[in-house]
Coordinates of C-alpha atoms in Angstrom, one line a residue:
M287 CA 0.0 0.0 0.0
S288 CA 1.6 3.3 -1.1
Q289 CA 1.4 6.4 1.1
E290 CA -0.2 8.3 -1.8
L291 CA -3.4 6.2 -1.4
I292 CA -3.8 7.4 2.2
P293 CA -5.2 10.9 2.9
D294 CA -2.3 13.2 3.9
N295 CA -3.7 14.1 7.3
L296 CA -1.2 12.4 9.7
N297 CA -1.0 14.2 13.0
A298 CA 2.0 14.3 15.2
N299 CA 1.0 11.1 17.0
L300 CA 0.6 9.1 13.8
L301 CA 3.9 10.4 12.5
M302 CA 5.6 9.2 15.6
I303 CA 3.9 5.8 15.4
Q304 CA 4.9 5.6 11.7
Q305 CA 8.5 6.3 12.7
W306 CA 8.3 3.6 15.4
A307 CA 7.0 1.1 12.8
I308 CA 10.0 1.9 10.6
N309 CA 12.4 1.5 13.5
E310 CA 10.9 -1.9 14.3
D311 CA 11.5 -3.0 10.6
L312 CA 7.8 -3.0 9.9
G313 CA 8.2 -0.2 7.4
S314 CA 5.8 2.5 6.2
G315 CA 3.9 0.0 4.1
L316 CA 2.6 -2.0 7.0
F317 CA 1.9 1.2 9.0
F318 CA -0.3 2.5 6.2
R319 CA -2.0 -0.9 5.8
A320 CA -2.8 -0.9 9.5
L321 CA -4.0 2.7 9.4
E322 CA -6.2 1.9 6.4
L323 CA -7.7 -1.1 8.3
I324 CA -8.6 1.1 11.2
R325 CA -10.1 3.8 9.0
S326 CA -12.0 1.4 6.8
M327 CA -13.7 -0.1 9.9
K328 CA -14.5 3.4 11.3
P329 CA -15.2 5.3 8.1
G330 CA -16.9 8.2 9.9
E331 CA -13.9 8.8 12.2
M332 CA -11.0 9.7 9.9
E333 CA -9.4 12.0 12.5
F334 CA -7.6 10.3 15.4
N335 CA -7.4 13.4 17.6
Q336 CA -9.1 13.0 21.0
K337 CA -9.8 9.3 20.3
P338 CA -7.3 7.3 22.3
D339 CA -9.0 4.0 21.5
L340 CA -8.2 4.4 17.8
Y341 CA -4.5 4.8 18.6
V342 CA -4.7 1.7 20.8
M343 CA -6.3 -0.3 18.0
L344 CA -3.7 0.9 15.5
I345 CA -0.8 -0.2 17.8
L346 CA -2.5 -3.5 18.5
V347 CA -2.7 -4.2 14.7
L348 CA 1.0 -3.1 14.3
L349 CA 2.1 -5.4 17.1
L350 CA 0.2 -8.3 15.5
E351 CA 2.0 -7.5 12.2
K352 CA 5.3 -7.5 14.1
E353 CA 4.5 -10.9 15.7
E354 CA 3.7 -12.4 12.3
Q355 CA 6.9 -10.9 10.8
D356 CA 8.8 -12.5 13.7
G357 CA 7.3 -15.9 13.0
R358 CA 4.4 -15.9 15.5
I359 CA 0.7 -15.6 14.8
C360 CA -0.8 -14.1 18.0
I361 CA -0.1 -11.8 20.9
S362 CA -1.3 -12.3 24.5
Q363 CA -3.2 -9.6 26.3
N364 CA -0.4 -9.3 28.9
D365 CA 2.3 -8.9 26.2
F366 CA 0.2 -6.3 24.4
L367 CA -0.3 -4.3 27.6
D368 CA 3.4 -4.3 28.4
S369 CA 4.4 -3.4 24.9
F370 CA 1.8 -0.6 24.6
I371 CA 2.9 1.0 27.9
E372 CA 6.5 0.8 26.7
I373 CA 5.6 2.4 23.3
Q374 CA 3.4 5.0 25.0
S375 CA 6.3 6.0 27.3
L376 CA 8.8 6.0 24.5
L377 CA 6.8 8.1 22.1
Q378 CA 5.0 10.4 24.6
L379 CA 1.8 10.2 22.6
D380 CA -0.4 13.2 23.2
P381 CA -3.0 13.2 24.8
L382 CA -2.6 9.4 25.5
N383 CA -1.8 8.4 29.1
C384 CA -3.6 5.0 29.2
S385 CA -3.4 2.8 32.3
K386 CA -3.6 -0.9 32.0
N387 CA -7.3 -0.8 33.0
D388 CA -8.0 1.7 30.2
L389 CA -6.2 -0.6 27.7
C390 CA -8.1 -3.7 28.9
D391 CA -11.3 -1.8 28.2
F392 CA -10.2 -0.5 24.8
I393 CA -9.2 -4.0 23.5
S394 CA -12.2 -5.8 24.9
I395 CA -14.8 -7.2 22.5
S396 CA -17.6 -5.2 24.1
R397 CA -15.7 -1.9 23.5
A398 CA -14.0 -2.8 20.2
D399 CA -16.8 -4.8 18.6
W400 CA -16.2 -2.9 15.3
L401 CA -12.7 -4.5 15.0
I402 CA -12.4 -7.5 17.4
G403 CA -14.7 -10.5 17.6
P404 CA -14.8 -13.9 19.2
P405 CA -13.6 -17.1 17.4
G406 CA -15.6 -17.6 14.3
S407 CA -16.3 -13.9 13.8
K408 CA -15.9 -12.2 10.4
L409 CA -14.1 -9.2 12.0
P410 CA -10.5 -8.6 11.2
L411 CA -9.2 -9.4 14.6
I412 CA -10.1 -12.4 16.9
L413 CA -9.8 -12.6 20.6
D414 CA -9.8 -16.1 22.1
S415 CA -11.2 -15.4 25.6
K416 CA -10.1 -18.8 26.8
T417 CA -6.4 -18.1 26.2
G418 CA -6.4 -14.3 26.1
L419 CA -4.7 -14.4 22.7
Y420 CA -5.3 -11.9 19.9
Y421 CA -5.1 -13.0 16.2
F422 CA -5.7 -11.7 12.7
R423 CA -8.7 -13.7 11.5
K424 CA -6.9 -15.6 8.9
S425 CA -4.2 -16.7 11.4
W426 CA -6.8 -17.9 13.9
Q427 CA -8.6 -19.8 11.1
L428 CA -5.3 -21.5 10.1
E429 CA -4.6 -22.5 13.7
D430 CA -8.1 -23.8 14.3
S431 CA -8.1 -25.8 11.1
T432 CA -4.7 -27.3 12.0
K433 CA -6.0 -28.3 15.5
S434 CA -9.0 -30.0 13.9
L435 CA -6.8 -32.0 11.5
I436 CA -4.5 -33.0 14.4
L437 CA -7.5 -34.2 16.4
K438 CA -8.9 -36.0 13.3
K439 CA -5.6 -37.8 12.7
A440 CA -5.2 -38.7 16.4
N441 CA -8.7 -40.2 16.6
V442 CA -8.7 -42.2 13.3
P443 CA -9.9 -45.7 14.1
I444 CA -7.2 -48.2 13.4
Q445 CA -7.1 -51.9 13.1
V446 CA -5.4 -53.2 16.2
P447 CA -2.8 -55.8 15.2
D448 CA -3.1 -59.4 16.4
E449 CA -1.3 -59.7 19.7
N450 CA 0.5 -62.9 18.9
L451 CA 1.8 -61.3 15.7
L452 CA 2.8 -58.2 17.6
F453 CA 4.7 -60.2 20.3
Q454 CA 6.5 -62.2 17.6
A455 CA 7.5 -59.0 15.8
L456 CA 8.8 -57.5 19.0
E457 CA 10.8 -60.6 19.9
D458 CA 12.2 -60.6 16.4
I459 CA 13.5 -57.0 16.4
L460 CA 14.6 -56.8 20.0
L461 CA 15.8 -60.3 20.9
R462 CA 16.6 -62.4 17.8
H463 CA 17.8 -59.7 15.4
P464 CA 18.5 -56.5 17.2
V465 CA 20.0 -53.4 15.8
R466 CA 23.6 -53.0 17.0
F467 CA 25.6 -50.0 18.0
K468 CA 29.4 -50.7 18.0
E469 CA 28.5 -54.4 18.0
K470 CA 26.4 -54.0 21.1
A471 CA 22.7 -55.1 20.8
L472 CA 20.3 -52.3 21.3
S473 CA 18.3 -52.3 24.5
L474 CA 15.3 -50.1 25.0
N475 CA 14.4 -48.4 28.3
P476 CA 10.8 -48.6 29.5
E477 CA 9.8 -45.2 28.1
Q478 CA 11.2 -46.1 24.7
F479 CA 9.5 -49.5 24.8
L480 CA 6.2 -47.8 25.5
A481 CA 6.7 -45.5 22.6
L482 CA 7.4 -48.5 20.3
F483 CA 4.4 -50.3 21.6
S484 CA 2.2 -47.2 21.2
A485 CA 3.1 -47.0 17.5
A486 CA 1.3 -50.3 16.8
H487 CA -1.9 -49.0 18.4
S488 CA -2.2 -45.4 17.1
S489 CA -2.3 -43.3 14.0
L490 CA -0.2 -40.5 15.6
L491 CA 3.0 -40.8 17.4
L492 CA 5.3 -38.1 18.6
L493 CA 8.8 -38.8 19.9
S494 CA 10.3 -35.8 21.7
G495 CA 13.8 -35.6 23.1
G496 CA 17.1 -33.8 22.7
P497 CA 20.4 -35.2 21.3
G498 CA 21.4 -38.5 22.9
T499 CA 18.0 -39.5 24.1
G500 CA 17.7 -42.4 21.6
K501 CA 15.3 -41.0 19.1
T502 CA 17.2 -42.7 16.2
A503 CA 17.2 -46.1 18.0
I504 CA 13.5 -46.0 18.7
T505 CA 12.8 -44.8 15.2
V506 CA 14.5 -47.7 13.6
C507 CA 12.8 -50.2 15.9
L508 CA 9.5 -48.5 15.1
L509 CA 10.0 -48.8 11.3
R510 CA 11.0 -52.5 11.7
L511 CA 8.0 -53.3 13.9
L512 CA 5.5 -51.6 11.6
K513 CA 7.0 -53.2 8.6
R514 CA 6.5 -56.7 10.1
L515 CA 2.9 -55.8 11.0
G516 CA 2.2 -54.7 7.4
L517 CA 1.9 -51.0 8.4
A518 CA 5.0 -49.6 6.7
N519 CA 4.9 -51.0 3.2
Q520 CA 5.1 -47.6 1.6
P521 CA 7.0 -45.3 4.1
M522 CA 8.0 -41.8 3.4
L523 CA 10.8 -39.9 5.3
A524 CA 11.0 -36.1 5.4
A525 CA 12.3 -33.1 7.4
P526 CA 12.1 -29.3 7.2
T527 CA 15.6 -29.0 5.8
G528 CA 17.7 -30.9 3.4
R529 CA 20.4 -31.4 5.9
A530 CA 18.1 -32.9 8.5
A531 CA 16.5 -35.2 5.8
K532 CA 19.9 -36.4 4.8
R533 CA 21.0 -37.0 8.3
M534 CA 17.9 -38.9 9.2
L535 CA 18.2 -41.2 6.2
E536 CA 21.9 -41.9 6.9
S537 CA 21.2 -42.7 10.5
I538 CA 18.4 -45.1 9.8
S539 CA 20.2 -46.8 6.9
A540 CA 23.3 -47.3 9.1
S541 CA 21.3 -48.8 11.9
L542 CA 19.5 -51.2 9.6
K543 CA 22.9 -52.3 8.1
S544 CA 24.1 -53.1 11.6
I545 CA 21.7 -56.0 11.8
R546 CA 23.4 -59.4 11.5
N547 CA 22.3 -61.6 8.6
L548 CA 20.4 -58.7 7.1
D549 CA 20.2 -60.4 3.7
S550 CA 18.1 -63.2 5.2
L551 CA 15.6 -60.9 6.9
D552 CA 13.1 -60.1 4.1
A553 CA 11.2 -57.4 6.1
D554 CA 14.4 -55.4 7.0
R555 CA 15.9 -55.8 3.6
E556 CA 12.7 -54.5 2.0
L557 CA 12.5 -51.7 4.5
L558 CA 16.1 -50.6 3.6
E559 CA 15.1 -50.6 -0.1
N560 CA 11.9 -48.6 0.5
I561 CA 13.6 -45.8 2.3
E562 CA 16.2 -45.0 -0.3
T563 CA 15.3 -41.3 -0.2
S564 CA 14.4 -38.7 2.4
Q565 CA 13.3 -35.2 1.3
T566 CA 12.4 -31.8 2.5
L567 CA 8.8 -31.2 3.4
H568 CA 8.6 -28.6 0.6
R569 CA 9.7 -31.1 -1.9
L570 CA 7.5 -33.8 -0.5
L571 CA 4.5 -31.4 -0.8
G572 CA 5.4 -30.3 -4.3
F573 CA 6.1 -26.7 -3.5
H574 CA 6.5 -24.5 -6.6
P575 CA 8.7 -21.4 -5.8
G576 CA 7.6 -19.4 -8.8
L577 CA 3.9 -19.7 -7.9
G578 CA 4.3 -19.9 -4.2
Q579 CA 1.9 -22.9 -4.2
F580 CA 1.9 -26.5 -3.0
Q581 CA 0.8 -29.2 -5.3
A582 CA -0.1 -31.8 -2.6
H583 CA -3.4 -31.5 -0.7
E584 CA -6.4 -33.6 0.2
Y585 CA -7.5 -34.0 -3.5
A586 CA -3.9 -34.6 -4.6
P587 CA -2.7 -36.5 -1.6
L588 CA 0.5 -38.2 -0.5
E589 CA 0.6 -41.9 -1.5
A590 CA 2.1 -43.6 1.6
D591 CA 1.0 -45.7 4.6
L592 CA 3.5 -44.2 7.0
L593 CA 5.0 -40.7 7.1
L594 CA 8.0 -40.1 9.4
V595 CA 9.1 -36.5 9.9
D596 CA 12.2 -35.4 11.7
E597 CA 12.7 -32.0 13.5
A598 CA 8.9 -31.6 13.7
S599 CA 9.3 -29.0 16.4
M600 CA 10.7 -26.6 13.8
I601 CA 7.7 -26.9 11.4
D602 CA 5.7 -23.7 11.4
L603 CA 1.9 -23.6 11.5
S604 CA 1.3 -23.1 7.8
L605 CA 3.6 -25.9 6.8
M606 CA 2.1 -28.3 9.4
H607 CA -1.4 -27.4 8.0
R608 CA -0.2 -28.2 4.5
L609 CA 1.3 -31.5 5.6
L610 CA -1.8 -32.7 7.5
R611 CA -4.0 -31.7 4.5
A612 CA -1.8 -33.7 2.1
M613 CA -2.2 -36.8 4.4
D614 CA -5.9 -36.5 4.6
S615 CA -6.9 -38.0 1.2
Q616 CA -10.5 -37.3 0.2
L617 CA -10.3 -39.5 -2.9
P618 CA -12.5 -42.6 -2.8
Y619 CA -9.8 -44.8 -4.4
L620 CA -6.8 -43.7 -2.2
P621 CA -6.8 -44.0 1.6
P622 CA -5.3 -41.3 3.8
V623 CA -1.8 -41.8 5.2
Q624 CA -2.5 -44.2 8.1
K625 CA 0.3 -43.3 10.5
L626 CA 2.2 -40.1 11.2
V627 CA 5.3 -40.2 13.3
L628 CA 7.0 -36.9 14.3
L629 CA 10.4 -36.6 15.9
G630 CA 11.3 -33.4 17.6
D631 CA 12.9 -31.6 20.5
S632 CA 10.5 -29.3 22.5
R633 CA 13.5 -27.3 23.7
Q634 CA 14.1 -26.1 20.2
L635 CA 10.6 -24.6 19.8
P636 CA 10.3 -21.2 18.2
P637 CA 7.7 -19.0 20.0
V638 CA 4.0 -19.9 19.5
N639 CA 3.9 -20.3 15.7
A640 CA 5.8 -23.5 15.2
G641 CA 5.4 -24.6 18.8
A642 CA 1.6 -24.6 18.9
P643 CA 1.0 -27.6 16.5
F644 CA 3.9 -29.5 18.1
I645 CA 2.4 -28.9 21.6
D646 CA -1.1 -30.0 20.4
L647 CA 0.4 -33.1 19.0
A648 CA 2.3 -33.8 22.2
I649 CA -1.0 -33.6 24.2
E650 CA -2.6 -36.1 21.9
A651 CA 0.4 -38.4 21.8
N652 CA 0.5 -38.4 25.6
R653 CA -3.1 -39.5 25.7
I654 CA -2.4 -42.3 23.3
H655 CA 0.7 -43.4 25.4
E656 CA -1.6 -43.6 28.4
E657 CA -4.0 -45.9 26.6
S658 CA -1.2 -48.0 25.2
A659 CA 0.4 -48.4 28.7
K660 CA -2.7 -50.3 29.8
R661 CA -1.9 -53.0 27.4
L662 CA 1.7 -53.6 28.5
D663 CA 0.8 -56.1 31.2
R664 CA 0.0 -58.6 28.5
L665 CA 3.5 -58.6 27.0
P666 CA 5.8 -61.6 27.4
K667 CA 8.1 -61.3 30.4
Q668 CA 11.3 -61.5 28.4
L669 CA 10.4 -58.2 26.6

């Protein structure tokens, strides 16, 4: 939006707010876009003088723009209050001298019902009263849709594998033909074993942990188990970056090659052949840089029965939404991707935007773990 499209009636306060926006790397373009939004929603009140609530709304919109520019999608009420008080003190806006109580009133839905609405509203800004978070409407819709897809994936009814087949597969990969690290057979701790057991009983699994916590070991065991159960005949591997995708493929391949007598184990040999490539999520989803569009979606879905994604904690909300849509086939002749396994480290979470889907997934994965734990007492003692 060019400045020429905005009436040239900026008062001293607006000029100072514009300069603040420039100093915060928002630029004049976003300032005028925010100003136009306020004026378009209040067409009869073009002048800001003596209307402190309009300045408050303008700064709220600019702070939301700043959050999105920094990779987040919302701002909490407390963060807004603190930021506004700081901006007000810095700029000495006249005649503004708003207390936190004044601000809470100005940004409430009852007072700002011309700009801010509850979830589901058609207004430009959304306030989720349960969380105290403010969003642009499109960002709230994206987050809400992503949460719905996560819940849908977590609650997909799955065919529980035959227990005898499950026990035989576990014995095969853990006792008879284990993965080896420096010639030492892999041994899982109880928490890792629970994650492995959960994978057979759920459509969604999240493995969270930092370096050295055994994510690679449990991932290889998981792939081997699901392959023996007929649940990983067409696996796909991906990660947010090419480096992470390459590292994951190399680690899994090396682990599989450590198994003794690999050539005689059809399931493991086929698994190694099936995971010859690992790719970035953008490549997996058919991203076209020139058009800025993804080719994969629910009507042009991924063709796989298992999707394994590394560094999932670094996936932003928009990309997670695209990934979940591409897994959710709506074609009558092609089933959705049956299992999603995400590897991540919650300590690497960027603020809010990328973290939100990972946290939602963690909540669902924890619920699934609790349900799976109830079945563990039926396992053979040697496992």
